XYZ file of C-alpha atoms in Angstrom:
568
model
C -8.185 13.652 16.589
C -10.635 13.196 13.700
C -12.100 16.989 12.612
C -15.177 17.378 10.229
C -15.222 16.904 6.502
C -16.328 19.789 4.553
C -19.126 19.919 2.196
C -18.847 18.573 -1.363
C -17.304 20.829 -3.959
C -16.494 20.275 -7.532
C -13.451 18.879 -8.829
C -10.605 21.002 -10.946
C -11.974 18.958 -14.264
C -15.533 20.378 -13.385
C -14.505 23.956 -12.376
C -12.504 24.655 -16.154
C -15.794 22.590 -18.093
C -18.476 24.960 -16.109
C -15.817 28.050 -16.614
C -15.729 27.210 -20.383
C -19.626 26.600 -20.495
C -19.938 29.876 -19.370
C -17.599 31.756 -20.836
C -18.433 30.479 -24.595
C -22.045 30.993 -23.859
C -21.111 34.648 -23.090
C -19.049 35.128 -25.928
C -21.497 33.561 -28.196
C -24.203 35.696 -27.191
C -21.662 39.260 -27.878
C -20.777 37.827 -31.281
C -24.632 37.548 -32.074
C -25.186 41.145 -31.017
C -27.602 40.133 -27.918
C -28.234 39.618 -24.752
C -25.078 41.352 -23.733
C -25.822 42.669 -20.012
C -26.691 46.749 -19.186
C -27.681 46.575 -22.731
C -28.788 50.458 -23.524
C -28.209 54.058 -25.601
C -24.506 54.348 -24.304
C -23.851 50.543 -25.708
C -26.282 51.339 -28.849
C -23.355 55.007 -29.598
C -20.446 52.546 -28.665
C -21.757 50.017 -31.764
C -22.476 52.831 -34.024
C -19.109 54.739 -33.730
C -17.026 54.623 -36.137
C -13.720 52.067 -36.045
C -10.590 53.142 -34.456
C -7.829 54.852 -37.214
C -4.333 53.380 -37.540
C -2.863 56.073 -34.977
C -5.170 55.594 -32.588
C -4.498 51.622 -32.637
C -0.939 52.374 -32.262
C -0.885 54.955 -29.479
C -3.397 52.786 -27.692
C -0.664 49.509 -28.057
C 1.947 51.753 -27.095
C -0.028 52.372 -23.406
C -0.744 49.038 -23.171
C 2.622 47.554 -23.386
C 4.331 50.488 -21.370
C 1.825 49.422 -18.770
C 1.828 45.733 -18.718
C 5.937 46.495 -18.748
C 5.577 48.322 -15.665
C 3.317 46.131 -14.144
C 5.787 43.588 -15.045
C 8.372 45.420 -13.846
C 7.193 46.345 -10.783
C 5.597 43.248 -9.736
C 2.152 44.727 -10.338
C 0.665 47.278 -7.753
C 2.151 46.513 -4.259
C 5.983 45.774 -5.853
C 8.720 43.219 -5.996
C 9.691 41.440 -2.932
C 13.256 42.286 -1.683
C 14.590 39.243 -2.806
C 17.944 40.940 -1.129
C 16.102 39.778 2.250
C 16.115 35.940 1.209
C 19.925 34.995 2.841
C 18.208 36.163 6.192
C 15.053 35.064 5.672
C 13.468 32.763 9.171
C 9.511 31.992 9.345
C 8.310 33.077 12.199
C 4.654 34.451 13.264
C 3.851 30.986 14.839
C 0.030 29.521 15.528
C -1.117 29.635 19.034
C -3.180 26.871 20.732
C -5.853 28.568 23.155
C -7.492 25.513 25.540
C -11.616 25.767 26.199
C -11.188 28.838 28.318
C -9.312 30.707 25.774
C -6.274 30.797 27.631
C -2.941 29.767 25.435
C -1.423 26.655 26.345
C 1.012 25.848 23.428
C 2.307 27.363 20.150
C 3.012 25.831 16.926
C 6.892 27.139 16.398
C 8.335 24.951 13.257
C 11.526 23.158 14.440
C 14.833 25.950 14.460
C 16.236 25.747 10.894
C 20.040 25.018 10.577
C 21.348 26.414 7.712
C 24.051 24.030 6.024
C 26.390 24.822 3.155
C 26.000 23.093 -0.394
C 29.630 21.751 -0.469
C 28.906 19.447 3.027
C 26.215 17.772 1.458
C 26.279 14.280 -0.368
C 25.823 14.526 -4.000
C 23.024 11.881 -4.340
C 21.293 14.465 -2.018
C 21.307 17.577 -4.824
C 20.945 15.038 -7.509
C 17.708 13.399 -6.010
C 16.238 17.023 -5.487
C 17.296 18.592 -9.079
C 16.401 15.365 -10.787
C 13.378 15.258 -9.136
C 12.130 18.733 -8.900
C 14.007 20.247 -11.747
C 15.750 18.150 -14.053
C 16.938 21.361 -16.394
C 17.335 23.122 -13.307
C 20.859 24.387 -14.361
C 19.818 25.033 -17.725
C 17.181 27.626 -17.434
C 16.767 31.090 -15.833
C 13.949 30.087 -13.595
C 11.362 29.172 -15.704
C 11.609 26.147 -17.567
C 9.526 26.874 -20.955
C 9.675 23.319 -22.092
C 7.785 22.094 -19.018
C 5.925 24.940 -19.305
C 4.757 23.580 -22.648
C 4.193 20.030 -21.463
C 2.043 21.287 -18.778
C -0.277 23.534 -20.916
C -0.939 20.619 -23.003
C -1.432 17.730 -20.060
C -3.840 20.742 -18.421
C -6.099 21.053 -21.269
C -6.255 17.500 -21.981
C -7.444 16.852 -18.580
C -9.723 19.881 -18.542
C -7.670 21.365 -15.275
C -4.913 21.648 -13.728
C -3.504 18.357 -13.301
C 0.311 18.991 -13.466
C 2.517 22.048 -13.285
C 5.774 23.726 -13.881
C 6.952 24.621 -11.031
C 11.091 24.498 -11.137
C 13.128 24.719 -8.002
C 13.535 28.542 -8.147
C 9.946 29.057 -8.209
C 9.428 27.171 -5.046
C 11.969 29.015 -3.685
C 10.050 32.574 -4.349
C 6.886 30.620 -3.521
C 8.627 29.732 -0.010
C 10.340 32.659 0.856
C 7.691 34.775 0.367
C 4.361 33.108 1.136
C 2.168 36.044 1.998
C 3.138 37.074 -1.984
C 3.065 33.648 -3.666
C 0.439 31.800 -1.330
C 1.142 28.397 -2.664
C -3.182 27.467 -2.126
C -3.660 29.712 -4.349
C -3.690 28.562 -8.135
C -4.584 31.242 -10.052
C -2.612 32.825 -12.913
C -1.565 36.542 -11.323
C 0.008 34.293 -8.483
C 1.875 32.375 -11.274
C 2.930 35.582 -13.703
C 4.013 37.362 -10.361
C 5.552 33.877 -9.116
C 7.743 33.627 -12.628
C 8.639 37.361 -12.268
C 10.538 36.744 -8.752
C 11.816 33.445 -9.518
C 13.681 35.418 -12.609
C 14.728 38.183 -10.413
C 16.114 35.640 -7.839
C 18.077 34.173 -11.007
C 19.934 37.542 -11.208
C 20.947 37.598 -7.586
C 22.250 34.547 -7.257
C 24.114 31.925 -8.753
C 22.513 28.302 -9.480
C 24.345 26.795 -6.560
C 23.582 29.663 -3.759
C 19.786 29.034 -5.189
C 20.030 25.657 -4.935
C 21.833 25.817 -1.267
C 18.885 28.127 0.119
C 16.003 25.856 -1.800
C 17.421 23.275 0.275
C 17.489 25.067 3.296
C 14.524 26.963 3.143
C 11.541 23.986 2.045
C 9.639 22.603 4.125
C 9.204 18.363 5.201
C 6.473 18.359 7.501
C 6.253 18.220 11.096
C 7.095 21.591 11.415
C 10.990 20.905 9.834
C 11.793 23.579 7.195
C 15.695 23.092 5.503
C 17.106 19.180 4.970
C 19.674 19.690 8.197
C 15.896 19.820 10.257
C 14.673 17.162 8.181
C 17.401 14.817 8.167
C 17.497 15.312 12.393
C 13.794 14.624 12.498
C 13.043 11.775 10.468
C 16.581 9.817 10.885
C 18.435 11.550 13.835
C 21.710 12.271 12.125
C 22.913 15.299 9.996
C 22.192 15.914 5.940
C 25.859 15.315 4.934
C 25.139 11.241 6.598
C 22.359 10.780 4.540
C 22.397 7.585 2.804
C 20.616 7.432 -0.744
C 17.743 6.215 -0.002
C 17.199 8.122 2.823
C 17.854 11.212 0.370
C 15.455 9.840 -2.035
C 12.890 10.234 0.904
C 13.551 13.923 1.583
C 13.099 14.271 -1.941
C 9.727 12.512 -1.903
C 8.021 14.286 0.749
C 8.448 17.792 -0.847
C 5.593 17.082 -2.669
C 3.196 16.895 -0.250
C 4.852 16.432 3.183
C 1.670 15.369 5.110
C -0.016 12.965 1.861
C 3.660 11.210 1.836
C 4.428 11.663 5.755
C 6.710 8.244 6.595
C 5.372 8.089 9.788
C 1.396 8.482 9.718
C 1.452 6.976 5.647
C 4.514 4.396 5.315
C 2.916 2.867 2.147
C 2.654 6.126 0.157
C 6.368 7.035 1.556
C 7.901 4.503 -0.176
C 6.267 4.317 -3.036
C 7.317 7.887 -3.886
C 10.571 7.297 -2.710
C 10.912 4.494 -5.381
C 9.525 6.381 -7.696
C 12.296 9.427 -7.133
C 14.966 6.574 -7.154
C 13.488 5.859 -11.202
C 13.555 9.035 -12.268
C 17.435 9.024 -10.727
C 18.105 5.866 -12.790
C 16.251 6.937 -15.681
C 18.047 10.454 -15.705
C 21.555 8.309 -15.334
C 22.909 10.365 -12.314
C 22.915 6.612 -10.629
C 23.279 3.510 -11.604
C 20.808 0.722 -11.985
C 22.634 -1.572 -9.264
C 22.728 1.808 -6.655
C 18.581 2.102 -7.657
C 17.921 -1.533 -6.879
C 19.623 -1.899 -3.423
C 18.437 1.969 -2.357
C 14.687 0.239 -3.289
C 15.433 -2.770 -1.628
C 16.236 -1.131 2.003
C 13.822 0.277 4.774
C 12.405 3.607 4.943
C 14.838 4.087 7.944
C 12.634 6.261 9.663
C 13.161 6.858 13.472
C 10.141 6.144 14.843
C 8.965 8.987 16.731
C 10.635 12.711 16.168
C 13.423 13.391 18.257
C 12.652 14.589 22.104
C 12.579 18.388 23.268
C 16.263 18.971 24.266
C 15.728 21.453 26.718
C 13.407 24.008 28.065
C 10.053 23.923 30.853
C 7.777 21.058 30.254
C 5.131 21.824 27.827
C 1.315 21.882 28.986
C -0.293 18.757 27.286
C 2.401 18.190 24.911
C 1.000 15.381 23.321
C -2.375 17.077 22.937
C -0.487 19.637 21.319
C 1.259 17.195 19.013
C -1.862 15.356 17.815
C -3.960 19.080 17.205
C -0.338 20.226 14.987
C -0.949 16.820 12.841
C -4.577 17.657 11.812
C -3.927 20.955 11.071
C -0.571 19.894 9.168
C -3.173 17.801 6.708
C -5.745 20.387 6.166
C -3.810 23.865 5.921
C 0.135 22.511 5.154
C 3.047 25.139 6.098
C 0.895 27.698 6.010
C -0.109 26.997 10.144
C 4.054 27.962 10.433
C 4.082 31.239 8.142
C 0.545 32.623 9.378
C -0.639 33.782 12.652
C -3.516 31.420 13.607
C -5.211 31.616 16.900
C -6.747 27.712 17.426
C -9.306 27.465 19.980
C -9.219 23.513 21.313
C -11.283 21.242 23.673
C -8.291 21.109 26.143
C -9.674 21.172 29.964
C -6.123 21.639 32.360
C -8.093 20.252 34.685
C -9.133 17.013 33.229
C -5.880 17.550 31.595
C -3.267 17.621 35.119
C -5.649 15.144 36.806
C -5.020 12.247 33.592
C -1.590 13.046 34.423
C -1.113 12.633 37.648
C -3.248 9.229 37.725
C -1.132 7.779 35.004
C 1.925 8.398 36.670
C 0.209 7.151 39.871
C -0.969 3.772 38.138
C 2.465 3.221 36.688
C 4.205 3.581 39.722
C 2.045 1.146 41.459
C 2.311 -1.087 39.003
C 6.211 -0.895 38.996
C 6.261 -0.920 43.034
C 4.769 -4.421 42.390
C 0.800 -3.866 44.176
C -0.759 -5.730 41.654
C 1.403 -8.600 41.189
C 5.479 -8.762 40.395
C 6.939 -6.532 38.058
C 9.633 -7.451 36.175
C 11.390 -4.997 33.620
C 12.986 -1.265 33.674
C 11.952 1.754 36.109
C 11.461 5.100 34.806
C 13.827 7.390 35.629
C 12.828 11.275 35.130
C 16.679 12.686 35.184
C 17.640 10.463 32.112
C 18.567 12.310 29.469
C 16.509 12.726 26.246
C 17.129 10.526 23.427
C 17.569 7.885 26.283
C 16.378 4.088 25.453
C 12.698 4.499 26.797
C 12.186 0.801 27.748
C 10.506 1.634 30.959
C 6.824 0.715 31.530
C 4.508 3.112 29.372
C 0.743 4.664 29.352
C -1.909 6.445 27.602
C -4.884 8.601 28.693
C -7.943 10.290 26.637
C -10.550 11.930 28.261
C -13.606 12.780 25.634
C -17.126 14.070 26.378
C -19.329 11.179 25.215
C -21.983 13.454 24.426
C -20.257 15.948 21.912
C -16.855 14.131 21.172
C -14.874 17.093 22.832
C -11.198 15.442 23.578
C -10.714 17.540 26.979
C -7.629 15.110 27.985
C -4.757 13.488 26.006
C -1.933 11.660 27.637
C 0.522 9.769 25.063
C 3.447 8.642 27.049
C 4.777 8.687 30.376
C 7.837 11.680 29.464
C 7.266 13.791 26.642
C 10.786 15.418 26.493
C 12.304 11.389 26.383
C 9.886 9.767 23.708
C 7.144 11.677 21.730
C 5.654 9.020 20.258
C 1.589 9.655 20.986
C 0.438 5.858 22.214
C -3.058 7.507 22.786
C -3.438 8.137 18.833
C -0.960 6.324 17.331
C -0.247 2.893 19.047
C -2.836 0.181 18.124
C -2.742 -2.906 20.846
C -5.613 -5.953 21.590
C -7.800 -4.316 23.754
C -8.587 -7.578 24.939
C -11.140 -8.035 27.299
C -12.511 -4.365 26.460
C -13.315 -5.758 23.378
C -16.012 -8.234 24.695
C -18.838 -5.957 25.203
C -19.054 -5.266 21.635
C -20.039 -9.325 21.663
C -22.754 -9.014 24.244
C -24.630 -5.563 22.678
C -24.693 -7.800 19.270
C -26.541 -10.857 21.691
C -28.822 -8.826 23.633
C -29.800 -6.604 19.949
C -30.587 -10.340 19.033
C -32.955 -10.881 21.654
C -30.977 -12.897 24.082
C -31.844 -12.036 27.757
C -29.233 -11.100 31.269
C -30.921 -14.168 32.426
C -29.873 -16.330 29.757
C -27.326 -19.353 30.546
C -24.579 -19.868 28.176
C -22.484 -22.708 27.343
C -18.877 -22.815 29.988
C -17.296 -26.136 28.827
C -14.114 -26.366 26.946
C -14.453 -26.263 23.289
C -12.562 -26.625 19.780
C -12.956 -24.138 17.005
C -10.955 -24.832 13.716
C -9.052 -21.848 12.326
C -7.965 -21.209 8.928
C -4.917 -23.571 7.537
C -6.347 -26.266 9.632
C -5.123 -25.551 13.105
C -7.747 -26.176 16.430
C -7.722 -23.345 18.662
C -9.151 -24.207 22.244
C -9.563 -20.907 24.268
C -9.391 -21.074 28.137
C -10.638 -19.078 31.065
C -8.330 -16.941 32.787
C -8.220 -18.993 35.845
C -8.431 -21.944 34.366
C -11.556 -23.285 35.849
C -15.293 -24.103 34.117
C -18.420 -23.907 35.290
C -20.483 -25.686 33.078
C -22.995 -22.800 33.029
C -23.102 -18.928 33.317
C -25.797 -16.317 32.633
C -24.929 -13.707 29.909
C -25.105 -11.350 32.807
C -22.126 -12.938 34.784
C -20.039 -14.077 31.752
C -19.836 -10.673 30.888
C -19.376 -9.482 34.091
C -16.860 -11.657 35.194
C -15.336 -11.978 31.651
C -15.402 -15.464 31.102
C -13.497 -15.839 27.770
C -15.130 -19.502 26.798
C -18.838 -18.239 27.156
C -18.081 -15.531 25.168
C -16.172 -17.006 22.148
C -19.772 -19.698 21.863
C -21.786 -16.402 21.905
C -19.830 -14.386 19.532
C -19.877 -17.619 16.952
C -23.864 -18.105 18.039
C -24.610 -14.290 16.854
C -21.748 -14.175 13.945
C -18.112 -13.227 13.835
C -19.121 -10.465 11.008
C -22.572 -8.565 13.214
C -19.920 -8.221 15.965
C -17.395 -6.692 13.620
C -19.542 -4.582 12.090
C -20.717 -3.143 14.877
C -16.936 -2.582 16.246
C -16.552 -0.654 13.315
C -19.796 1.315 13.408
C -18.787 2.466 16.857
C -15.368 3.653 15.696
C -12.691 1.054 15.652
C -10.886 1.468 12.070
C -7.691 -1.085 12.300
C -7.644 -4.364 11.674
C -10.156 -6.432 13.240
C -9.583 -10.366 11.876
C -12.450 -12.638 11.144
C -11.430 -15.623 13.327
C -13.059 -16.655 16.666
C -10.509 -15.345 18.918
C -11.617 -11.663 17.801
C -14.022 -11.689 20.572
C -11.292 -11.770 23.039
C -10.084 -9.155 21.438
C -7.169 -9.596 19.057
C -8.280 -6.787 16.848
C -5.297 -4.020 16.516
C -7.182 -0.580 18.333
C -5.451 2.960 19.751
C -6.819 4.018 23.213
C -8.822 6.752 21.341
C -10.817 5.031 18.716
C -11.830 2.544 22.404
C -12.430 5.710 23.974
C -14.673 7.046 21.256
C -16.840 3.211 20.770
C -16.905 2.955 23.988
C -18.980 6.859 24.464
C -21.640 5.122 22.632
C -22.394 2.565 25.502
C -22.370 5.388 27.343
C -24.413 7.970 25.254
C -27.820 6.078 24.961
C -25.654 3.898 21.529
C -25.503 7.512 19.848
C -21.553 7.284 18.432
C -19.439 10.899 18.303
C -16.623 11.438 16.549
C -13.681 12.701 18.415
C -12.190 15.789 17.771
C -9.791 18.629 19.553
C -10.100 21.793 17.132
C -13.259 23.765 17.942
C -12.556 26.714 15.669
C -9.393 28.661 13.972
C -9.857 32.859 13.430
C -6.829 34.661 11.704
C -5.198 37.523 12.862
C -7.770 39.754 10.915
C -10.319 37.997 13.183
C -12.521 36.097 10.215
C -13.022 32.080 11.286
C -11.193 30.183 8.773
C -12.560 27.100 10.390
């Protein structure tokens, strides 16, 4: 479900030059003796006294140091975290969903974290995350000055903050203790007080019990935090099975789990994943040959996350699902580790009666009263994880006026296959596609009345081959009105008009109404062979029914935190 984009803001390059602009303009205006604000007799006395003597300097240093030690020390104000807490550390304080009446219908609990030890893990698995993350990792006591160093210069070459120097302990304080270290928040106090755990943790522990709870404490998206989670929800099998590529993966997507998730952005997933398979070969903890074929295979992922294993059926689980992903890509982890009450479009009653007409339709359709079905039955008592070859379905329900998703249906049995084939599968709509042909003919001036062409016909597609489309039943009629073709679907009239009014006009206006796959410029896209999910048809097809106004789609009205300010 698409949410609105916010307004435009200036860039991290633009920020530091207008900072800089500012602050030198300041400072050159002090050093000149003017303009300097709340100018007046007290500032006038302050100029005119007389400098500070040698003891004064010192005794002044000496305060300053013994408080910027204890502030140090202390962690500023508030304190240290108990880093003593981290062995037994769980998130917990999960978002709720609230449906349009305000009553809760789901909660956004990350996936239950399964702490493994270091020793039961494969070594291309540490290697891939130190190399990666932290490639002096066992060489420094949580801050690693020479990266430090590299950053400060790439940062003021770029005028911002365009790389960092973060090491693996660092995102381990950053993790464990996010109300502390919020990791949106770049500023430097976050980064002195960030460094000033991460050395404390350094004490505690020893580089391999730091380096066992980084891995079982960061988070991979879709609500997995630890690599046992991960590895369960992205390949169904446990951490210490983990091949190397599929390590190299894990290792990718801790830099920005939802920009690099496998799933919704394959592309970017593997080329990060390359990329960490490099910086292995460059770094020599694997060979060139073991880099080549881990490049060479699949990502490997499962296709949908594994099912709910036990537990009552969710309300609108799929709804749920689609509402976690947008929030996953505009807030991260932090829906998991804050208390966030999201009010959603969700009707139960549009939302119990799309269920129980799918699973009416399907049965129907499997009990053979529209024709003979051939393939599996559903079966409710198999178990989950079970082959889900059975006969599938997908439901959205939107207000075509304001976009408001008030049902969402993506399968037939949430707890045996959570893939969302209302968001998420694209199929030919096929003949749904076809009115998209006729609002193009009748903005062109063609009238209801008009007779079109119903003979068979030859169009040449590209590479040379002759395509000759057919009606379904086989017949022609020699002529049809536009009325009746459409009405009746007749495929051949509407191929001749979609050619007559031009391939790209009927395209473009599939887009403009909110189809965004891949839509081929041939002739048989007006029978529709473009690639579409039932809620992009849902949402072109509200503008046929909202006077050819389009609305974007969306499930998330707004989001208050627990101190009751909307955040959204």
């Amino acid at each position: 479900m698409v949410q609105g984009e916010a307004g435009p803001e200036l860039t991290p390059r633009e920020r530091f030059r207008e900072a800089w602009r500012h602050a030198r303009g300041r400072l050159r205006e002090w050093w000149r003796g003017v303009g300097w604000p709340h100018r007046g007799p007290s500032w006038e006395r302050f100029r005119r006294r007389a400098p500070l003597t040698r003891k004064q300097l010192t005794i002044l240093g000496v305060v300053l140091g013994v408080l910027g030690f204890t502030l140090w020390e202390r962690c500023g104000v508030r304190g240290c975290p108990n880093v003593e807490r981290l062995v037994a550390y769980q998130p917990g304080g999960a978002s709720v969903l609230l449906d349009r009446a305000g009553e809760k219908f789901a909660d956004l609990s990350p996936v239950r974290r399964e702490v493994v030890a270091l020793e039961s893990l494969p070594n291309h698995l540490k290697d891939a995350f130190v190399t990666v993350e932290d490639k002096r990792f066992h060489r420094h006591g949580g801050v690693d000055w020479r990266r430090f160093g590299g950053a400060l210069l790439a940062n003021i070459r770029a005028g911002g903050v365009s790389e960092g120097f973060s090491t693996i302990t660092m995102q381990l304080a950053r993790n464990i203790f996010p109300d502390r270290l919020p990791g949106q928040k770049r500023t430097l106090r976050r980064k002195i007080l960030e460094v000033r755990v991460a050395r404390e943790i350094e004490e505690r522990f020893d580089k391999d019990e730091i380096l066992e709870l980084y891995l079982n404490h960061i988070y991979f998206g879709g609500g997995a935090y630890g690599v046992q989670a991960a590895a369960r929800h992205y390949f169904a099998k446990d951490a210490e099975d983990l091949a190397l590529h599929e390590a190299a993966l894990l290792a990718a997507l801790v830099k920005g789990p939802a920009v690099y998730d496998p799933r919704g952005h394959p592309d970017r997933a593997r080329e990060r994943r390359d990329l960490v398979l490099r910086v292995m070969e460059r770094e020599g903890v694997i060979t060139p040959e073991k880099a080549e074929a881990a490049r060479e295979r699949r990502l490997g992922v499962r296709r949908e996350p594994p099912p709910v294993r036990n537990g009552d059926p969710p309300i609108a689980p799929y709804f749920a699902e689609a509402v976690r992903r947008v929030l996953e890509e505009r807030f991260g982890e932090d829906i998991y580790t804050s208390t966030l009450k999201v009010y959603t479009t969700l009707d139960r009653t549009a939302q119990r009666a799309a269920e129980d007409e799918l699973r009416t339709q399907l049965r129907a359709i499997e009990r053979g009263v529209y024709g003979r079905f051939r393939g599996d039955r559903y079966d409710a008592d198999d178990p989950p994880g079970a082959a889900t070859t059975y006969l599938q379905g997908a439901v959205v329900v939107m207000d075509v006026d304001s976009g408001d998703v008030l049902a969402l249906v993506g399968g037939r049995d949430f707890r045996q296959s959570r893939f969302d084939r209302a968001t998420r599968a694209r199929r030919q709509p096929g003949s749904a596609f076809k009115p998209f042909v006729y609002a193009v003919a009748l903005a062109e001036g063609y009238a209801p009345t008009q007779n079109l062409s119903d003979e068979p016909d030859t169009f040449r597609l590209a590479g040379g081959e002759v395509w000759a489309p057919r009606n379904f039943n086989g017949e022609f009629e020699g002529f049809v009105s536009v009325r009746d073709a459409l009405v009746r679907s007749k495929n051949v009239p509407t191929v001749r008009l979609s050619e007559a009014v031009g391939r790209g006009s009927v395209i473009r206006l599939a887009r403009e109404s909110g189809l965004h796959g891949s839509i081929p410029n041939t002739p048989s896209v007006a029978l529709g062979t473009a690639g579409v999910s039932p809620l992009e048809m849902a949402s072109a097809y509200a503008a046929f029914a909202n006077g050819g106004n389009r609305v974007t789609p969306y499930g998330i009205e707004r989001i208050r935190a627990t101190s009751g300010g909307v955040l959204y």
